Amino acid sequence: MASTAFCNSLPAQDAKREIQRYQQMIAEGSPVELFELQGEELWKKPQGPKNVSLEQCDLGLGAGVVKGAYARLPRYFNDADRVMDLESRLLHCMMTLQGRKREEAALQVFGNDDHPSEMELLSAYIAGQSRGARMSPGTTHPKEKKSYELGRRLFFHRAGAWDFSCASCHGEEGKRIRMQELPVLYKPEHARPVMATWPAYRVSNSQFKTLQWRLNDCYRQMRMPEPNFASELTVALTMFLTATGKDEPYRGPGTKR
Amino acid sequence: MLQRDLHARGQATMDRVVQDRVQRVCTESGDRPPAELAKSLEADQMKTIAYPSGSLMGDWKRGESIAQNGRGLQWTDKPGDTAGGSCYNCHQLSPREASFGTLGPSLRQFGKLRGNGEEIQRYVYGKIYNAKAYNLCSQMPRLGFSGTLSEEQIKDLVALLLDADSPVNQ
C-alpha cells in the first residue's frame, strides 16, 4: 500500500504534491507506446478460420479507418443494430471478419502478469490513433440515447452485499479512498480527464488495462457479481461516462498508479 | 437486465443483484427517502441488530487490524477467509495511519469525546452491524447484517473506537 511512502506528520498539502510528483514521474517512464506497437502488429495479423487481419474492421468511420475512430465511440452500428464501445466492436469484427467464435475470441479478455490480452493490445493501438481528437460519442440515435439513459440509471443503482452504487464512491466532491482521490464521474469536469486517458497502463501491476477492465474492477470492489464482457450493461456505463466527459481532446492511453 | 448482463463469480453470487427494500427505496429516491418511510424502514433495520450478551468491548489491537483489512466478499477473496471492515478506506482513525479515506467522517478521538459507557457501546456496535438502522441511505455497508464481520470482530472495532488505550483516543 502507498501508505508507507508517507510519514505521519506530513501535512496534506505536501502529500498531495508528492502524489503529483509521483504521477508525473510514472508518466515519463511509461511503456504505453510499446503496447501500441504490439497492438498495431496484432491488428494487421491474419487470424481465425478466414485467416484475415482486422484491417478492414469498420470502427464507425468506415472500413479500415482507425485514425480518430476511438474518440467517436461508443456509437450505434447499423450492421449490428446496437450501440457498441471499442471492445464490443472489436469482438464483432473478430467474429464477422475473421470468422472466430465468440467463446474463443472472448476467452481471455483481460490479460495477466505474463501476457496482455488481444483486447488490451488492440485497445492501446486504436485509442492511441485518436490522440488529439475530441471525444464525441454518438448521442443522437434513439439507441444511443437509450444506452446513455441506461448507463445513468446503472450509475446510481444500489445493490450488492455492501449496498453500493457507482455514486457511493464517485458521487461527492473532494473525497478519497485511502489516499486515492475520487472523481465525481457524473460531473463533466470530473469525467473529462478520466475518459480522455483510458485505456491505460497501470504502474502498480505493470499491465495495460482496458476501460472494461476498470469497470469490472469497480464491480468487484462493490461486492457485485461480474459484468459480462461487451454486454449492454458495460457499453451503457461506458456510454454514460464518455458522453458525460465529452469534448475533451483524447490524450491517452494514459498511465495510472 | 442485470440478471442477464452479470454472472456469478466465486462468492459473488447472483442473489446479490436483487435489491432489498432499502436499496430499492434509496435508488428510487436518489438517497433522499420520504421521512415517514425512512423512519419505518430504519425501525425494521434496527430489529436486525443482534446484540451479544455481556460487554460489547473487545480488543482494540485486533480491531485495528480489522479496520486496516479491506478484503472480504469480493469474487477475488477466498470464501471462508476472515473479512476486514475496510474502515480506513473511508475513515480517519488512529493517528499512526496517514493513509485514510474521507468518504466517511473522521473518527479521531471518537471515544475521548464521548466516553465509553454502555449507551455509546450499543450505538457503535449497532452502527457497525447495520448502518441503515440509523440513516437509511447511508453509504456505509451493513457489516454485521451482510455477514461480513462476526460478532467478535464488531466488538473489537467497538474497542478500537471507545477503549481509552486505543490509539484512536490518544
CSV table of C-alpha atoms in Angstrom, one decimal:
chain,number,residue,atom,x,y,z
A,1,MET,CA,0.0,0.0,0.0
A,2,ALA,CA,1.1,3.5,-0.8
A,3,SER,CA,0.8,4.4,2.9
A,4,THR,CA,4.4,3.5,3.6
A,5,ALA,CA,5.5,6.4,1.4
A,6,PHE,CA,4.1,9.0,3.8
A,7,CYS,CA,5.3,9.7,7.2
A,8,ASN,CA,2.8,10.5,9.9
A,9,SER,CA,3.4,14.2,10.3
A,10,LEU,CA,3.3,15.0,6.6
A,11,PRO,CA,0.7,17.8,6.1
A,12,ALA,CA,-2.0,17.0,3.5
A,13,GLN,CA,-0.6,19.7,1.1
A,14,ASP,CA,2.8,18.1,1.0
A,15,ALA,CA,1.3,14.7,0.5
A,16,LYS,CA,-0.7,16.0,-2.5
A,17,ARG,CA,2.4,17.5,-4.0
A,18,GLU,CA,4.2,14.2,-3.5
A,19,ILE,CA,1.5,12.3,-5.3
A,20,GLN,CA,1.6,14.8,-8.2
A,21,ARG,CA,5.3,14.4,-8.5
A,22,TYR,CA,4.9,10.6,-8.4
A,23,GLN,CA,2.2,10.8,-11.2
A,24,GLN,CA,4.5,12.9,-13.4
A,25,MET,CA,7.4,10.5,-12.8
A,26,ILE,CA,5.4,7.4,-13.8
A,27,ALA,CA,4.0,9.2,-16.9
A,28,GLU,CA,7.5,10.0,-18.1
A,29,GLY,CA,8.7,6.4,-17.9
A,30,SER,CA,5.5,4.8,-19.3
A,31,PRO,CA,5.8,2.0,-21.8
A,32,VAL,CA,2.4,2.8,-23.4
A,33,GLU,CA,3.9,3.1,-26.9
A,34,LEU,CA,5.3,-0.4,-26.7
A,35,PHE,CA,1.8,-1.7,-26.2
A,36,GLU,CA,0.5,0.4,-29.1
A,37,LEU,CA,3.1,-1.1,-31.4
A,38,GLN,CA,2.2,-4.6,-30.4
A,39,GLY,CA,-1.4,-3.8,-30.9
A,40,GLU,CA,-0.8,-2.5,-34.4
A,41,GLU,CA,1.0,-5.7,-35.3
A,42,LEU,CA,-1.9,-7.7,-34.0
A,43,TRP,CA,-4.4,-5.5,-35.9
A,44,LYS,CA,-2.5,-6.4,-39.1
A,45,LYS,CA,-2.0,-10.1,-38.4
A,46,PRO,CA,-4.2,-12.6,-40.3
A,47,GLN,CA,-6.1,-14.8,-37.8
A,48,GLY,CA,-9.1,-17.0,-37.4
A,49,PRO,CA,-10.8,-19.5,-39.7
A,50,LYS,CA,-10.8,-17.0,-42.5
A,51,ASN,CA,-7.2,-16.1,-41.9
A,52,VAL,CA,-7.6,-12.4,-42.4
A,53,SER,CA,-6.5,-9.4,-40.4
A,54,LEU,CA,-8.8,-6.8,-38.7
A,55,GLU,CA,-7.6,-4.1,-41.0
A,56,GLN,CA,-11.0,-3.9,-42.8
A,57,CYS,CA,-12.9,-3.6,-39.5
A,58,ASP,CA,-15.3,-0.7,-39.5
A,59,LEU,CA,-14.9,1.1,-36.2
A,60,GLY,CA,-17.5,3.7,-37.2
A,61,LEU,CA,-15.7,5.9,-39.7
A,62,GLY,CA,-15.6,3.3,-42.5
A,63,ALA,CA,-13.8,0.0,-43.1
A,64,GLY,CA,-10.2,0.3,-42.2
A,65,VAL,CA,-10.3,3.8,-40.7
A,66,VAL,CA,-8.5,3.8,-37.4
A,67,LYS,CA,-7.5,7.5,-37.1
A,68,GLY,CA,-9.9,9.3,-34.8
A,69,ALA,CA,-12.2,6.3,-34.5
A,70,TYR,CA,-11.9,5.7,-30.8
A,71,ALA,CA,-12.9,9.3,-30.0
A,72,ARG,CA,-16.3,8.7,-31.7
A,73,LEU,CA,-17.1,5.6,-29.6
A,74,PRO,CA,-19.4,4.3,-28.2
A,75,ARG,CA,-21.9,4.7,-31.1
A,76,TYR,CA,-24.7,3.0,-32.9
A,77,PHE,CA,-23.7,0.5,-35.6
A,78,ASN,CA,-26.2,-0.2,-38.3
A,79,ASP,CA,-24.8,-3.6,-39.2
A,80,ALA,CA,-25.2,-4.9,-35.7
A,81,ASP,CA,-28.2,-2.8,-34.8
A,82,ARG,CA,-26.8,-2.0,-31.4
A,83,VAL,CA,-24.6,0.5,-29.6
A,84,MET,CA,-21.0,-0.6,-29.3
A,85,ASP,CA,-17.9,0.5,-27.5
A,86,LEU,CA,-14.4,-0.3,-28.7
A,87,GLU,CA,-14.2,-3.7,-27.1
A,88,SER,CA,-17.6,-4.9,-28.3
A,89,ARG,CA,-16.9,-3.7,-31.8
A,90,LEU,CA,-13.5,-5.5,-31.9
A,91,LEU,CA,-15.3,-8.7,-30.8
A,92,HIS,CA,-17.8,-8.1,-33.5
A,93,CYS,CA,-15.1,-7.8,-36.1
A,94,MET,CA,-13.2,-10.8,-34.9
A,95,MET,CA,-16.4,-12.8,-35.3
A,96,THR,CA,-17.6,-11.4,-38.6
A,97,LEU,CA,-14.3,-10.7,-40.4
A,98,GLN,CA,-12.1,-13.4,-39.0
A,99,GLY,CA,-14.8,-15.9,-38.6
A,100,ARG,CA,-13.9,-16.6,-35.0
A,101,LYS,CA,-16.3,-18.0,-32.4
A,102,ARG,CA,-17.4,-15.6,-29.6
A,103,GLU,CA,-16.3,-18.1,-26.9
A,104,GLU,CA,-12.8,-18.3,-28.4
A,105,ALA,CA,-12.4,-14.6,-29.2
A,106,ALA,CA,-13.6,-13.5,-25.7
A,107,LEU,CA,-11.9,-16.4,-23.8
A,108,GLN,CA,-9.3,-14.1,-22.2
A,109,VAL,CA,-10.3,-10.5,-22.5
A,110,PHE,CA,-8.2,-9.4,-19.5
A,111,GLY,CA,-4.5,-10.3,-19.5
A,112,ASN,CA,-2.3,-11.4,-16.6
A,113,ASP,CA,1.2,-10.7,-15.4
A,114,ASP,CA,2.8,-12.7,-18.3
A,115,HIS,CA,0.5,-12.0,-21.2
A,116,PRO,CA,-1.5,-8.9,-22.2
A,117,SER,CA,-4.8,-9.9,-23.9
A,118,GLU,CA,-5.6,-9.2,-27.5
A,119,MET,CA,-8.2,-6.8,-26.4
A,120,GLU,CA,-5.7,-4.8,-24.4
A,121,LEU,CA,-3.1,-4.6,-27.1
A,122,LEU,CA,-5.7,-3.7,-29.8
A,123,SER,CA,-7.2,-1.1,-27.5
A,124,ALA,CA,-3.8,0.5,-26.9
A,125,TYR,CA,-3.2,0.8,-30.7
A,126,ILE,CA,-6.7,2.1,-31.6
A,127,ALA,CA,-7.0,4.5,-28.7
A,128,GLY,CA,-3.5,5.9,-29.5
A,129,GLN,CA,-4.7,6.7,-33.0
A,130,SER,CA,-7.2,9.2,-31.5
A,131,ARG,CA,-4.7,11.3,-29.6
A,132,GLY,CA,-5.7,14.9,-30.1
A,133,ALA,CA,-9.2,14.1,-31.3
A,134,ARG,CA,-12.2,15.5,-29.3
A,135,MET,CA,-14.2,12.8,-27.5
A,136,SER,CA,-17.6,12.8,-29.2
A,137,PRO,CA,-19.6,9.5,-28.7
A,138,GLY,CA,-22.8,9.1,-30.6
A,139,THR,CA,-25.6,10.9,-28.8
A,140,THR,CA,-28.4,11.3,-31.5
A,141,HIS,CA,-29.6,7.9,-32.5
A,142,PRO,CA,-32.5,6.6,-30.3
A,143,LYS,CA,-30.5,3.6,-29.3
A,144,GLU,CA,-27.6,5.9,-28.3
A,145,LYS,CA,-29.9,7.9,-26.1
A,146,LYS,CA,-31.3,4.8,-24.6
A,147,SER,CA,-27.8,3.5,-23.8
A,148,TYR,CA,-26.9,6.8,-22.2
A,149,GLU,CA,-30.0,6.7,-20.1
A,150,LEU,CA,-29.5,3.1,-19.0
A,151,GLY,CA,-25.9,3.9,-18.1
A,152,ARG,CA,-27.0,6.8,-16.0
A,153,ARG,CA,-29.5,4.6,-14.1
A,154,LEU,CA,-26.9,1.9,-13.6
A,155,PHE,CA,-24.5,4.5,-12.1
A,156,PHE,CA,-26.9,5.3,-9.3
A,157,HIS,CA,-28.3,1.8,-8.8
A,158,ARG,CA,-27.6,0.5,-5.3
A,159,ALA,CA,-27.2,-3.3,-4.9
A,160,GLY,CA,-24.9,-6.0,-3.8
A,161,ALA,CA,-23.7,-7.2,-0.4
A,162,TRP,CA,-22.5,-3.7,0.6
A,163,ASP,CA,-25.4,-1.6,-0.9
A,164,PHE,CA,-23.0,0.3,-3.2
A,165,SER,CA,-23.7,2.2,-6.4
A,166,CYS,CA,-21.0,3.8,-8.5
A,167,ALA,CA,-22.0,7.1,-6.8
A,168,SER,CA,-21.2,5.6,-3.4
A,169,CYS,CA,-17.5,6.4,-4.2
A,170,HIS,CA,-17.8,8.7,-7.3
A,171,GLY,CA,-20.7,10.9,-6.1
A,172,GLU,CA,-19.3,13.6,-3.9
A,173,GLU,CA,-16.6,16.2,-4.4
A,174,GLY,CA,-13.3,16.1,-2.6
A,175,LYS,CA,-13.4,12.6,-1.2
A,176,ARG,CA,-10.8,9.9,-1.1
A,177,ILE,CA,-10.4,6.1,-0.6
A,178,ARG,CA,-7.3,5.9,1.5
A,179,MET,CA,-5.0,8.4,-0.4
A,180,GLN,CA,-6.7,7.9,-3.7
A,181,GLU,CA,-8.8,11.0,-4.8
A,182,LEU,CA,-12.1,10.1,-6.3
A,183,PRO,CA,-13.5,11.7,-9.5
A,184,VAL,CA,-17.2,12.6,-9.4
A,185,LEU,CA,-17.9,10.8,-12.6
A,186,TYR,CA,-21.4,12.1,-13.3
A,187,LYS,CA,-20.0,15.7,-13.5
A,188,PRO,CA,-18.4,16.7,-16.8
A,189,GLU,CA,-15.4,18.5,-15.3
A,190,HIS,CA,-14.5,15.3,-13.4
A,191,ALA,CA,-15.4,12.8,-16.2
A,192,ARG,CA,-13.4,14.6,-18.9
A,193,PRO,CA,-9.8,14.0,-17.7
A,194,VAL,CA,-10.7,10.4,-16.8
A,195,MET,CA,-12.4,9.4,-20.0
A,196,ALA,CA,-9.6,11.1,-22.1
A,197,THR,CA,-6.9,8.9,-20.6
A,198,TRP,CA,-8.4,5.3,-20.6
A,199,PRO,CA,-7.4,2.7,-21.7
A,200,ALA,CA,-4.2,3.0,-19.6
A,201,TYR,CA,-1.0,1.4,-18.4
A,202,ARG,CA,-1.1,0.7,-14.7
A,203,VAL,CA,2.2,1.0,-12.9
A,204,SER,CA,1.1,-0.9,-9.8
A,205,ASN,CA,0.9,-4.1,-11.7
A,206,SER,CA,2.8,-3.3,-14.9
A,207,GLN,CA,-0.2,-4.1,-17.1
A,208,PHE,CA,-2.1,-2.4,-19.8
A,209,LYS,CA,-5.8,-2.2,-18.9
A,210,THR,CA,-8.9,-1.5,-20.9
A,211,LEU,CA,-11.9,0.5,-19.8
A,212,GLN,CA,-14.0,-2.6,-19.4
A,213,TRP,CA,-11.4,-4.0,-17.0
A,214,ARG,CA,-11.7,-0.8,-15.0
A,215,LEU,CA,-15.5,-1.1,-14.8
A,216,ASN,CA,-15.1,-4.8,-13.9
A,217,ASP,CA,-12.8,-3.9,-11.0
A,218,CYS,CA,-15.3,-1.4,-9.7
A,219,TYR,CA,-18.0,-4.2,-9.7
A,220,ARG,CA,-15.6,-6.5,-7.9
A,221,GLN,CA,-15.0,-3.9,-5.2
A,222,MET,CA,-18.7,-3.2,-5.0
A,223,ARG,CA,-19.1,-6.8,-4.0
A,224,MET,CA,-21.2,-7.4,-7.0
A,225,PRO,CA,-21.2,-10.3,-9.5
A,226,GLU,CA,-19.1,-9.9,-12.6
A,227,PRO,CA,-20.3,-8.0,-15.7
A,228,ASN,CA,-20.5,-9.9,-18.9
A,229,PHE,CA,-17.9,-8.8,-21.4
A,230,ALA,CA,-19.2,-6.5,-24.2
A,231,SER,CA,-22.7,-6.6,-22.7
A,232,GLU,CA,-25.4,-3.9,-22.9
A,233,LEU,CA,-24.5,-3.1,-19.3
A,234,THR,CA,-20.8,-2.4,-19.8
A,235,VAL,CA,-21.5,-0.5,-23.1
A,236,ALA,CA,-24.2,1.6,-21.4
A,237,LEU,CA,-21.9,2.6,-18.5
A,238,THR,CA,-19.1,3.4,-20.9
A,239,MET,CA,-21.6,5.5,-23.0
A,240,PHE,CA,-22.8,7.4,-19.9
A,241,LEU,CA,-19.3,8.2,-18.7
A,242,THR,CA,-17.9,9.0,-22.2
A,243,ALA,CA,-20.9,11.3,-23.0
A,244,THR,CA,-20.6,13.0,-19.6
A,245,GLY,CA,-16.9,13.6,-20.3
A,246,LYS,CA,-17.2,14.5,-24.0
A,247,ASP,CA,-15.4,17.3,-25.9
A,248,GLU,CA,-12.1,16.7,-24.1
A,249,PRO,CA,-9.2,16.1,-26.6
A,250,TYR,CA,-8.2,12.4,-26.1
A,251,ARG,CA,-4.7,12.2,-24.6
A,252,GLY,CA,-4.4,8.5,-23.8
A,253,PRO,CA,-3.6,5.8,-23.5
A,254,GLY,CA,-2.8,7.1,-20.0
A,255,THR,CA,-0.6,6.0,-17.2
A,256,LYS,CA,-2.2,5.2,-13.9
A,257,ARG,CA,-1.0,4.5,-10.4
B,1,MET,CA,-31.2,-6.8,-17.5
B,2,LEU,CA,-28.8,-7.1,-14.5
B,3,GLN,CA,-29.7,-10.7,-14.3
B,4,ARG,CA,-28.8,-11.1,-18.0
B,5,ASP,CA,-25.6,-9.0,-18.1
B,6,LEU,CA,-23.9,-10.1,-14.9
B,7,HIS,CA,-22.7,-13.6,-13.9
B,8,ALA,CA,-21.8,-15.2,-10.6
B,9,ARG,CA,-18.1,-15.4,-9.9
B,10,GLY,CA,-16.7,-17.0,-6.7
B,11,GLN,CA,-18.6,-16.0,-3.7
B,12,ALA,CA,-20.2,-13.0,-5.6
B,13,THR,CA,-23.4,-14.8,-6.4
B,14,MET,CA,-26.4,-13.6,-8.4
B,15,ASP,CA,-28.7,-13.2,-5.4
B,16,ARG,CA,-26.7,-10.0,-4.7
B,17,VAL,CA,-28.2,-8.4,-7.8
B,18,VAL,CA,-31.7,-8.5,-6.3
B,19,GLN,CA,-32.3,-5.2,-4.5
B,20,ASP,CA,-33.8,-5.4,-1.0
B,21,ARG,CA,-36.3,-2.8,0.1
B,22,VAL,CA,-33.7,-0.4,1.5
B,23,GLN,CA,-31.6,-0.5,-1.7
B,24,ARG,CA,-34.7,0.0,-3.8
B,25,VAL,CA,-36.1,2.9,-1.8
B,26,CYS,CA,-32.7,4.6,-1.8
B,27,THR,CA,-32.1,4.1,-5.5
B,28,GLU,CA,-35.6,5.3,-6.4
B,29,SER,CA,-35.4,8.4,-4.2
B,30,GLY,CA,-31.8,9.3,-5.0
B,31,ASP,CA,-30.9,8.6,-1.4
B,32,ARG,CA,-33.5,11.1,-0.2
B,33,PRO,CA,-36.4,8.9,1.0
B,34,PRO,CA,-39.6,10.4,2.3
B,35,ALA,CA,-39.2,11.0,6.1
B,36,GLU,CA,-42.0,8.7,7.2
B,37,LEU,CA,-40.9,5.8,5.1
B,38,ALA,CA,-37.3,6.3,6.1
B,39,LYS,CA,-38.3,6.1,9.8
B,40,SER,CA,-40.3,3.0,9.4
B,41,LEU,CA,-37.6,1.2,7.3
B,42,GLU,CA,-34.9,2.3,9.8
B,43,ALA,CA,-37.0,0.7,12.6
B,44,ASP,CA,-37.1,-2.5,10.6
B,45,GLN,CA,-33.4,-2.4,10.1
B,46,MET,CA,-32.9,-1.8,13.9
B,47,LYS,CA,-34.6,-5.1,14.5
B,48,THR,CA,-31.9,-7.0,12.6
B,49,ILE,CA,-29.2,-6.0,15.0
B,50,ALA,CA,-28.3,-8.9,17.2
B,51,TYR,CA,-26.6,-7.7,20.4
B,52,PRO,CA,-24.4,-10.2,22.1
B,53,SER,CA,-24.8,-10.6,25.9
B,54,GLY,CA,-22.2,-9.2,28.2
B,55,SER,CA,-19.6,-6.5,27.4
B,56,LEU,CA,-19.5,-5.1,23.8
B,57,MET,CA,-15.9,-4.0,24.2
B,58,GLY,CA,-13.4,-6.4,22.6
B,59,ASP,CA,-9.7,-6.0,21.9
B,60,TRP,CA,-8.7,-2.7,20.2
B,61,LYS,CA,-5.5,-4.2,18.8
B,62,ARG,CA,-7.4,-6.8,16.9
B,63,GLY,CA,-9.9,-4.0,16.0
B,64,GLU,CA,-7.0,-2.0,14.4
B,65,SER,CA,-6.1,-4.9,12.0
B,66,ILE,CA,-9.8,-5.5,11.1
B,67,ALA,CA,-10.0,-1.7,10.3
B,68,GLN,CA,-6.9,-2.0,8.1
B,69,ASN,CA,-8.2,-5.0,6.2
B,70,GLY,CA,-10.1,-4.2,3.0
B,71,ARG,CA,-10.8,-7.7,1.8
B,72,GLY,CA,-13.9,-9.8,2.1
B,73,LEU,CA,-16.9,-10.8,-0.1
B,74,GLN,CA,-15.3,-9.9,-3.4
B,75,TRP,CA,-15.0,-12.5,-6.1
B,76,THR,CA,-11.2,-12.5,-5.7
B,77,ASP,CA,-11.5,-13.3,-1.9
B,78,LYS,CA,-11.4,-16.9,-0.9
B,79,PRO,CA,-14.7,-17.9,0.6
B,80,GLY,CA,-14.4,-18.6,4.3
B,81,ASP,CA,-11.4,-16.3,4.8
B,82,THR,CA,-11.8,-13.8,7.5
B,83,ALA,CA,-13.0,-10.5,6.1
B,84,GLY,CA,-12.0,-7.0,7.2
B,85,GLY,CA,-14.1,-3.9,7.8
B,86,SER,CA,-12.4,-1.7,5.2
B,87,CYS,CA,-12.7,1.1,7.8
B,88,TYR,CA,-9.6,3.1,6.8
B,89,ASN,CA,-10.8,3.2,3.2
B,90,CYS,CA,-13.3,5.8,4.4
B,91,HIS,CA,-12.5,7.0,7.9
B,92,GLN,CA,-9.6,8.5,9.8
B,93,LEU,CA,-9.0,6.5,13.0
B,94,SER,CA,-5.5,6.0,14.5
B,95,PRO,CA,-3.1,9.0,14.1
B,96,ARG,CA,-0.4,6.4,13.2
B,97,GLU,CA,-2.2,5.7,9.9
B,98,ALA,CA,-1.8,8.5,7.5
B,99,SER,CA,-3.4,6.7,4.6
B,100,PHE,CA,-7.1,7.1,5.4
B,101,GLY,CA,-10.1,7.9,3.2
B,102,THR,CA,-12.6,10.7,3.7
B,103,LEU,CA,-15.9,9.3,2.4
B,104,GLY,CA,-17.0,8.9,6.0
B,105,PRO,CA,-16.4,11.3,8.9
B,106,SER,CA,-13.2,11.3,10.8
B,107,LEU,CA,-13.4,9.1,13.9
B,108,ARG,CA,-10.2,10.5,15.6
B,109,GLN,CA,-10.7,10.7,19.4
B,110,PHE,CA,-14.2,9.2,19.0
B,111,GLY,CA,-14.3,7.7,22.5
B,112,LYS,CA,-12.3,10.5,24.1
B,113,LEU,CA,-15.1,12.9,23.1
B,114,ARG,CA,-18.0,10.6,24.0
B,115,GLY,CA,-16.7,8.3,26.8
B,116,ASN,CA,-17.2,4.5,26.6
B,117,GLY,CA,-20.4,3.9,28.6
B,118,GLU,CA,-23.0,1.2,27.8
B,119,GLU,CA,-25.1,3.5,25.7
B,120,ILE,CA,-22.3,4.6,23.3
B,121,GLN,CA,-21.1,1.0,23.1
B,122,ARG,CA,-24.5,-0.1,22.0
B,123,TYR,CA,-24.7,2.7,19.4
B,124,VAL,CA,-21.2,1.9,17.9
B,125,TYR,CA,-22.0,-1.8,17.8
B,126,GLY,CA,-25.3,-1.2,16.2
B,127,LYS,CA,-24.0,1.3,13.7
B,128,ILE,CA,-21.3,-1.1,12.5
B,129,TYR,CA,-23.7,-4.0,12.5
B,130,ASN,CA,-26.3,-2.2,10.4
B,131,ALA,CA,-25.7,1.5,9.5
B,132,LYS,CA,-29.0,1.7,7.7
B,133,ALA,CA,-30.8,1.4,11.1
B,134,TYR,CA,-29.6,5.0,11.9
B,135,ASN,CA,-29.6,6.6,8.4
B,136,LEU,CA,-31.5,4.6,5.8
B,137,CYS,CA,-29.5,5.6,2.8
B,138,SER,CA,-26.1,5.8,4.4
B,139,GLN,CA,-23.2,4.8,2.1
B,140,MET,CA,-21.7,2.6,4.9
B,141,PRO,CA,-22.1,-1.1,4.4
B,142,ARG,CA,-24.2,-3.1,6.8
B,143,LEU,CA,-21.2,-5.0,8.1
B,144,GLY,CA,-22.9,-7.4,10.5
B,145,PHE,CA,-26.2,-7.8,8.7
B,146,SER,CA,-24.3,-8.6,5.4
B,147,GLY,CA,-22.3,-11.3,7.1
B,148,THR,CA,-19.0,-9.5,6.5
B,149,LEU,CA,-18.0,-9.2,10.1
B,150,SER,CA,-18.6,-11.6,13.1
B,151,GLU,CA,-19.9,-10.5,16.5
B,152,GLU,CA,-16.4,-10.8,17.9
B,153,GLN,CA,-14.9,-8.6,15.1
B,154,ILE,CA,-17.5,-5.9,15.7
B,155,LYS,CA,-16.7,-5.9,19.4
B,156,ASP,CA,-13.0,-5.5,18.6
B,157,LEU,CA,-14.0,-2.5,16.4
B,158,VAL,CA,-16.1,-1.1,19.3
B,159,ALA,CA,-12.9,-1.2,21.4
B,160,LEU,CA,-10.9,0.4,18.7
B,161,LEU,CA,-13.3,3.4,18.8
B,162,LEU,CA,-14.0,3.5,22.5
B,163,ASP,CA,-11.2,2.0,24.6
B,164,ALA,CA,-9.2,4.7,26.4
B,165,ASP,CA,-6.0,2.9,25.4
B,166,SER,CA,-6.8,2.7,21.7
B,167,PRO,CA,-4.6,4.9,19.5
B,168,VAL,CA,-7.9,6.4,18.2
B,169,ASN,CA,-8.3,8.2,21.6
B,170,GLN,CA,-4.7,9.4,22.0
